[in-house]
CSV table of C-alpha atoms in Angstrom, one decimal:
chain,number,residue,atom,x,y,z
A,15,MET,CA,0.6,0.0,0.1
A,16,THR,CA,1.0,3.2,-1.0
A,17,ARG,CA,0.8,6.4,1.7
A,18,TYR,CA,-0.7,9.3,0.4
A,19,ILE,CA,-0.3,13.0,1.4
A,20,ASP,CA,-3.0,15.8,0.0
A,21,VAL,CA,-3.1,19.1,0.6
A,22,ASN,CA,-4.5,19.0,4.1
A,23,ASP,CA,-2.6,16.0,4.9
A,24,LEU,CA,0.9,18.3,5.0
A,25,LYS,CA,-1.4,21.4,6.1
A,26,ARG,CA,-1.8,19.3,9.5
A,27,LEU,CA,1.6,17.7,9.4
A,28,LEU,CA,3.3,21.2,9.5
A,29,ALA,CA,-0.2,21.9,12.3
A,30,SER,CA,1.4,19.5,14.4
A,31,THR,CA,5.2,20.6,14.0
A,32,GLY,CA,5.3,23.8,13.8
A,33,VAL,CA,6.9,25.4,10.6
A,34,GLU,CA,10.5,26.3,12.0
A,35,PRO,CA,11.0,23.1,13.4
A,36,PHE,CA,9.8,21.2,10.7
A,37,MET,CA,12.0,23.0,9.2
A,38,LEU,CA,15.0,22.4,11.4
A,39,GLY,CA,14.3,19.0,10.9
A,40,LEU,CA,14.6,19.1,7.1
A,41,VAL,CA,17.9,20.6,7.3
A,42,ASP,CA,19.3,17.6,8.6
A,43,TYR,CA,18.1,15.3,6.4
A,44,ILE,CA,18.9,17.3,4.0
A,45,GLU,CA,22.5,17.5,5.1
A,46,SER,CA,22.7,14.1,5.9
A,47,ASP,CA,22.1,13.0,2.1
A,48,TYR,CA,24.6,16.2,0.7
A,49,ARG,CA,27.1,14.5,3.1
A,50,ARG,CA,27.0,11.3,1.2
A,51,TRP,CA,27.2,12.8,-1.9
A,52,ASP,CA,28.7,9.8,-3.7
A,53,GLU,CA,25.8,7.1,-3.1
A,54,PHE,CA,23.6,8.9,-5.3
A,55,GLN,CA,22.8,8.8,-8.7
A,56,LYS,CA,22.4,12.0,-9.7
A,57,SER,CA,21.4,13.8,-12.8
A,58,ALA,CA,19.8,17.2,-14.2
A,59,ARG,CA,16.3,17.4,-14.2
A,60,VAL,CA,14.2,16.4,-17.3
A,61,ALA,CA,13.1,19.7,-19.0
A,62,ASN,CA,9.9,20.7,-21.5
A,63,HIS,CA,10.3,24.3,-22.3
A,64,SER,CA,7.7,26.1,-23.7
A,65,PRO,CA,7.9,30.0,-24.6
A,66,ASP,CA,5.2,30.9,-20.6
A,67,GLY,CA,6.5,28.2,-18.8
A,68,VAL,CA,8.4,25.1,-18.0
A,69,ILE,CA,7.9,21.7,-16.9
A,70,GLU,CA,10.3,19.7,-14.7
A,71,LEU,CA,10.7,16.0,-13.5
A,72,MET,CA,13.8,16.0,-10.3
A,73,PRO,CA,15.1,12.1,-10.5
A,74,ALA,CA,17.5,10.8,-7.7
A,75,ALA,CA,18.1,7.4,-6.0
A,76,ASP,CA,20.5,5.7,-3.8
A,77,ARG,CA,21.0,1.9,-3.0
A,78,GLN,CA,17.3,2.2,-1.0
A,79,LEU,CA,15.1,5.0,-2.0
A,80,TYR,CA,14.0,6.2,-5.8
A,81,GLY,CA,12.4,9.9,-5.2
A,82,PHE,CA,11.2,12.3,-8.5
A,83,LYS,CA,9.6,15.2,-8.3
A,84,TYR,CA,7.7,16.4,-11.3
A,85,VAL,CA,7.1,20.4,-11.1
A,86,ASN,CA,6.1,23.8,-13.4
A,87,GLY,CA,7.2,27.3,-13.9
A,88,HIS,CA,4.7,29.3,-15.1
A,89,PRO,CA,5.3,33.0,-14.0
A,90,LYS,CA,2.0,33.7,-15.8
A,91,ASN,CA,0.3,31.5,-13.9
A,92,THR,CA,-1.4,34.4,-11.8
A,93,ALA,CA,-2.9,35.9,-13.9
A,94,GLN,CA,-5.2,32.9,-14.3
A,95,ASN,CA,-5.1,32.7,-10.4
A,96,LEU,CA,-3.0,29.8,-10.3
A,97,LEU,CA,0.3,29.1,-8.5
A,98,THR,CA,3.7,29.2,-10.6
A,99,VAL,CA,5.0,26.5,-9.1
A,100,MET,CA,3.0,23.6,-8.4
A,101,ALA,CA,4.5,19.9,-7.7
A,102,PHE,CA,3.6,16.9,-7.1
A,103,GLY,CA,6.3,13.8,-5.4
A,104,VAL,CA,7.0,10.3,-5.5
A,105,LEU,CA,9.5,8.1,-3.2
A,106,ALA,CA,9.7,4.4,-4.1
A,107,ASP,CA,12.1,1.5,-2.7
A,108,VAL,CA,14.0,0.9,-4.8
A,109,ASP,CA,14.6,-3.0,-4.6
A,110,THR,CA,10.7,-3.6,-6.1
A,111,GLY,CA,10.4,-0.8,-7.7
A,112,PHE,CA,6.9,-0.7,-5.1
A,113,PRO,CA,6.0,3.1,-4.7
A,114,LEU,CA,6.0,4.2,-0.9
A,115,LEU,CA,4.8,8.0,-1.4
A,116,LEU,CA,2.5,10.3,-3.0
A,117,SER,CA,2.9,13.4,-1.8
A,118,GLU,CA,1.7,16.8,-2.3
A,119,PHE,CA,5.2,19.2,-3.8
A,120,THR,CA,3.7,22.5,-4.1
A,121,ILE,CA,4.2,23.4,-0.4
A,122,ALA,CA,7.4,21.0,0.2
A,123,THR,CA,8.9,22.2,-2.8
A,124,ALA,CA,9.1,26.6,-1.1
A,125,LEU,CA,9.8,24.5,2.5
A,126,ARG,CA,12.8,22.2,0.8
A,127,THR,CA,13.7,25.6,-1.3
A,128,ALA,CA,14.0,27.7,2.2
A,129,ALA,CA,15.7,24.8,4.3
A,130,THR,CA,18.4,24.4,1.5
A,131,SER,CA,19.2,28.3,1.2
A,132,ALA,CA,19.5,28.5,5.1
A,133,LEU,CA,21.5,25.2,5.2
A,134,VAL,CA,24.2,27.4,3.1
A,135,ALA,CA,24.0,30.8,4.6
A,136,ARG,CA,24.7,28.8,7.9
A,137,ALA,CA,28.1,27.7,6.2
A,138,LEU,CA,28.7,30.5,3.9
A,139,ALA,CA,27.3,33.6,5.5
A,140,ARG,CA,29.8,35.7,8.0
A,141,PRO,CA,28.9,33.8,11.8
A,142,ASP,CA,27.9,37.1,13.0
A,143,ALA,CA,25.3,38.3,10.2
A,144,ARG,CA,22.0,39.3,11.8
A,145,THR,CA,20.6,41.5,8.9
A,146,MET,CA,18.7,39.7,5.5
A,147,ALA,CA,17.3,41.6,2.2
A,148,VAL,CA,14.6,40.1,0.6
A,149,ILE,CA,14.1,41.0,-3.3
A,150,GLY,CA,10.9,39.5,-4.5
A,151,ASN,CA,8.4,38.9,-1.7
A,152,GLY,CA,5.9,36.3,-3.4
A,153,ALA,CA,5.2,33.0,-2.5
A,154,GLN,CA,8.4,31.9,-1.6
A,155,SER,CA,9.6,35.1,1.0
A,156,GLU,CA,7.9,34.2,4.3
A,157,PHE,CA,9.4,30.1,4.3
A,158,GLN,CA,12.5,32.0,3.6
A,159,ILE,CA,12.4,34.1,6.4
A,160,LEU,CA,11.3,31.1,8.5
A,161,ALA,CA,14.6,29.0,7.3
A,162,PHE,CA,16.7,32.2,8.4
A,163,ARG,CA,15.1,33.0,11.5
A,164,ALA,CA,15.2,29.5,12.5
A,165,LEU,CA,18.9,28.2,11.2
A,166,LEU,CA,20.5,31.5,11.6
A,167,GLY,CA,18.5,33.9,14.3
A,168,ILE,CA,18.0,36.1,11.7
A,169,ASN,CA,15.2,38.9,12.9
A,170,GLU,CA,16.1,42.0,10.8
A,171,VAL,CA,14.7,41.8,7.4
A,172,ARG,CA,13.9,44.4,4.8
A,173,VAL,CA,11.9,43.5,2.3
A,174,PHE,CA,11.3,45.0,-1.8
A,175,ASP,CA,9.1,43.7,-4.9
A,176,THR,CA,7.8,45.9,-7.3
A,177,ASP,CA,4.3,44.9,-6.5
A,178,PRO,CA,4.1,46.8,-3.7
A,179,ALA,CA,0.6,44.1,-2.6
A,180,ALA,CA,3.4,41.6,-2.4
A,181,THR,CA,5.3,43.4,0.3
A,182,ALA,CA,2.1,44.0,2.3
A,183,LYS,CA,1.0,40.4,1.8
A,184,LEU,CA,4.3,38.9,3.4
A,185,ILE,CA,4.3,42.0,6.1
A,186,ARG,CA,0.6,40.9,6.8
A,187,ASN,CA,1.6,36.9,6.7
A,188,LEU,CA,4.5,37.3,9.7
A,189,SER,CA,3.1,39.9,11.9
A,190,GLY,CA,2.6,38.4,14.2
A,191,VAL,CA,6.2,36.2,14.4
A,192,PRO,CA,7.6,37.0,17.3
A,193,GLY,CA,10.6,39.1,17.7
A,194,LEU,CA,11.3,39.2,13.4
A,195,HIS,CA,11.4,43.2,12.4
A,196,LEU,CA,10.6,43.5,8.9
A,197,THR,CA,11.2,47.1,7.1
A,198,PRO,CA,9.7,47.2,3.3
A,199,ALA,CA,12.4,49.0,1.2
A,200,ALA,CA,11.4,51.8,-1.4
A,201,SER,CA,13.9,49.8,-4.2
A,202,THR,CA,16.5,47.2,-4.2
A,203,ALA,CA,19.3,49.1,-3.8
A,204,ASP,CA,17.9,50.3,-0.8
A,205,ALA,CA,17.1,46.9,0.6
A,206,VAL,CA,20.5,46.0,0.3
A,207,ARG,CA,22.2,48.1,1.5
A,208,GLY,CA,24.4,47.4,4.7
A,209,ALA,CA,22.6,43.5,4.9
A,210,ASP,CA,25.1,40.9,5.9
A,211,ILE,CA,22.7,38.3,3.4
A,212,VAL,CA,20.9,38.6,0.6
A,213,THR,CA,17.9,36.9,-1.2
A,214,THR,CA,16.7,37.7,-4.6
A,215,ALA,CA,13.6,35.0,-4.9
A,216,THR,CA,12.4,37.1,-8.5
A,217,ALA,CA,9.8,35.1,-10.6
A,218,ASP,CA,9.8,36.1,-14.1
A,219,LYS,CA,11.5,34.1,-16.8
A,220,ALA,CA,14.1,37.0,-18.2
A,221,LEU,CA,17.4,38.0,-18.4
A,222,ALA,CA,17.4,40.0,-15.4
A,223,THR,CA,19.4,41.7,-13.7
A,224,ILE,CA,17.9,42.5,-10.3
A,225,LEU,CA,21.6,43.3,-7.9
A,226,THR,CA,24.5,45.3,-9.6
A,227,PRO,CA,27.7,45.5,-8.5
A,228,ASP,CA,27.8,48.7,-7.1
A,229,MET,CA,24.9,47.3,-4.8
A,230,ILE,CA,26.9,44.5,-3.5
A,231,GLU,CA,29.7,45.2,-0.1
A,232,PRO,CA,32.2,43.7,1.1
A,233,GLY,CA,31.7,40.2,3.1
A,234,MET,CA,27.9,40.0,2.0
A,235,HIS,CA,26.4,36.4,1.5
A,236,ILE,CA,23.6,36.6,-1.5
A,237,ASN,CA,20.8,33.8,-1.9
A,238,ALA,CA,20.4,33.8,-6.0
A,239,VAL,CA,17.3,31.0,-5.4
A,240,GLY,CA,14.6,32.5,-8.7
A,241,GLY,CA,17.7,32.2,-11.6
A,242,ASP,CA,16.3,28.4,-12.0
A,243,CYS,CA,16.4,27.7,-15.5
A,244,PRO,CA,17.8,29.1,-19.3
A,245,GLY,CA,17.3,32.4,-20.1
A,246,LYS,CA,16.0,33.5,-16.6
A,247,THR,CA,19.0,35.1,-14.0
A,248,GLU,CA,19.5,37.7,-11.3
A,249,LEU,CA,22.5,38.7,-10.8
A,250,HIS,CA,25.0,41.1,-12.9
A,251,PRO,CA,27.6,38.5,-14.5
A,252,ASP,CA,30.8,41.1,-12.6
A,253,ILE,CA,29.0,39.8,-9.4
A,254,LEU,CA,30.0,36.6,-10.2
A,255,ALA,CA,33.5,37.7,-11.2
A,256,ARG,CA,34.3,38.6,-8.0
A,257,ALA,CA,32.8,36.3,-5.8
A,258,ARG,CA,33.4,32.5,-4.9
A,259,VAL,CA,30.1,31.1,-5.8
A,260,VAL,CA,28.9,27.6,-4.7
A,261,VAL,CA,26.1,25.6,-6.6
A,262,GLU,CA,24.5,22.4,-6.2
A,263,PHE,CA,24.7,20.5,-8.8
A,264,GLU,CA,27.3,21.6,-10.9
A,265,PRO,CA,26.2,20.5,-14.9
A,266,GLN,CA,22.7,21.9,-14.0
A,267,THR,CA,23.7,24.9,-12.8
A,268,ARG,CA,25.9,26.0,-15.5
A,269,ILE,CA,22.6,25.7,-17.9
A,270,GLU,CA,20.2,26.9,-15.6
A,271,GLY,CA,21.6,29.4,-12.9
A,272,ASP,CA,23.2,32.6,-13.1
A,273,ILE,CA,26.8,31.5,-14.0
A,274,GLN,CA,24.9,30.5,-17.7
A,275,GLN,CA,26.3,34.0,-17.9
A,276,MET,CA,29.7,33.3,-17.3
A,277,PRO,CA,32.4,31.4,-19.6
A,278,VAL,CA,32.4,27.7,-19.3
A,279,ASP,CA,35.4,27.4,-17.1
A,280,PHE,CA,34.2,29.7,-14.6
A,281,PRO,CA,35.5,27.9,-11.3
A,282,VAL,CA,32.6,27.1,-9.1
A,283,VAL,CA,32.3,24.8,-5.9
A,284,GLU,CA,29.4,22.3,-4.8
A,285,LEU,CA,27.9,22.7,-2.1
A,286,TRP,CA,28.8,18.9,-1.4
A,287,GLN,CA,32.8,20.1,-1.0
A,288,VAL,CA,31.3,22.9,1.6
A,289,LEU,CA,29.2,20.3,3.9
A,290,THR,CA,31.9,17.6,3.5
A,291,GLY,CA,34.8,20.3,4.5
A,292,ALA,CA,36.5,18.5,1.5
A,293,VAL,CA,37.1,22.9,0.4
A,294,PRO,CA,36.1,25.7,2.5
A,295,GLY,CA,33.4,28.1,2.1
A,296,ARG,CA,33.3,31.4,3.4
A,297,GLU,CA,37.6,32.1,2.4
A,298,ASN,CA,37.3,35.4,5.0
A,299,ALA,CA,35.6,38.4,6.1
A,300,GLU,CA,35.7,40.2,3.2
A,301,GLN,CA,34.6,37.8,1.0
A,302,VAL,CA,31.1,37.7,-1.2
A,303,THR,CA,29.4,34.5,-1.4
A,304,VAL,CA,27.3,33.5,-4.0
A,305,PHE,CA,25.0,30.7,-3.6
A,306,ASP,CA,23.4,30.1,-7.3
A,307,SER,CA,20.7,27.7,-6.2
A,308,VAL,CA,18.6,26.0,-8.7
A,309,GLY,CA,17.0,23.5,-6.8
A,310,PHE,CA,18.7,19.5,-7.1
A,311,ALA,CA,17.1,16.4,-7.0
A,312,LEU,CA,18.3,15.7,-3.6
A,313,GLU,CA,17.0,18.3,-1.9
A,314,ASP,CA,13.3,17.1,-2.9
A,315,PHE,CA,14.9,13.3,-2.2
A,316,SER,CA,15.4,14.5,1.2
A,317,MET,CA,12.4,16.1,1.7
A,318,LEU,CA,10.6,12.6,0.5
A,319,ARG,CA,12.8,10.6,3.4
A,320,TYR,CA,11.7,13.5,6.0
A,321,LEU,CA,8.2,13.4,4.7
A,322,HIS,CA,7.6,10.1,5.0
A,323,ASP,CA,9.4,9.2,8.3
A,324,LEU,CA,6.9,12.1,9.7
A,325,ALA,CA,3.7,11.0,8.2
A,326,ARG,CA,4.1,7.4,9.4
A,327,GLU,CA,5.5,8.3,12.8
A,328,ARG,CA,2.6,11.0,13.3
A,329,ASN,CA,-0.3,8.4,11.3
A,330,ILE,CA,-0.8,11.6,8.6
A,331,GLY,CA,-2.2,10.6,5.4
A,332,SER,CA,-4.4,8.1,3.6
A,333,VAL,CA,-3.2,4.6,2.7
A,334,ILE,CA,-4.2,4.1,-1.2
A,335,ASP,CA,-4.3,0.9,-3.8
A,336,LEU,CA,-2.2,3.5,-6.5
A,337,VAL,CA,-1.1,0.1,-7.6
A,338,PRO,CA,-2.5,-3.2,-7.9
A,339,ALA,CA,-2.2,-6.7,-5.0
A,340,PRO,CA,-3.8,-9.5,-7.3
A,341,ASP,CA,-3.1,-12.9,-6.2
A,342,ASP,CA,-1.4,-14.1,-8.6
A,343,PRO,CA,0.7,-11.1,-9.7
A,344,LYS,CA,0.9,-13.2,-13.2
A,345,ASP,CA,-2.8,-12.8,-13.9
A,346,LEU,CA,-3.3,-9.2,-13.8
A,347,TYR,CA,-6.5,-9.1,-16.1
A,348,GLY,CA,-8.1,-11.7,-14.4
A,349,PHE,CA,-7.8,-9.1,-11.4
A,350,MET,CA,-9.0,-6.7,-13.6
A,351,GLN,CA,-12.0,-8.2,-14.2
A,352,THR,CA,-12.6,-9.2,-10.7
A,353,ALA,CA,-12.6,-5.7,-10.0
A,354,ALA,CA,-14.8,-4.8,-12.4
A,355,ALA,CA,-17.7,-7.6,-10.9
A,356,GLY,CA,-17.5,-6.0,-8.0
């Protein structure tokens, strides 16, 4: 039998744990999986692009479990009252191929993206980082802020979006969080001035330049979340040229990340190397660090493992007949006839 977690199940699960404690637990799963990088079969996601967006499949597997996510990215969807990103995920047993979990993954993707951002910032940002700017106040913004608050203790955040309604939504949603101070900014430059950490999470599928070199200060950590497919960027290339750039899976990020603007031999560091201590993350207090985040299937694998464990532990979700279970596995047709007659 397959455990099924729908949207309401995931909401109940988050209510039972709390969003910030949930993300702290998720960070542990993600870090644990990145630390055993060599145990995984890895590949860049399979993407089908159209003029208005992209639909992708993101697989990853170790020796015991296989996971994949179906996800889209369509920035114009909000005009039709649809989410920009929608997803579901599957976790299966490698030995048999049996699907163990079918889950909602739209909210789950926002959670894993934010948890990964905070995990990387813990490794790359200055230890004394206390303030953050968030540029792009859409569906990802609250999750990012809560993850950084939970993992790094960030409580001072300046926020900006070209859509004032998005900023108002963000401030309204997080107004009850104790000790969190959100300040709306008049521009991107105003928001990032003096910030220790800058998160860019814009949605437009365009070769945009959200941050320019004059905005960058020594020691800043940039968490670039929004540039995640070919033809979609957020950072001026001169920022990358002067920074230490960390990526998830280099072959994928070369195509989809902000480094798609750079020469093919532009040097980057993969995240697993930093988390295992194979190479240093930040090398000095004045260095500018960039996490060129595009989202990698290993993070979805970690989230699927985490959801499966928590849902069974708390008995959340339902058990469904996603695949047939005939008495005679060689007689699928007979099983179908019996089921139809019943």
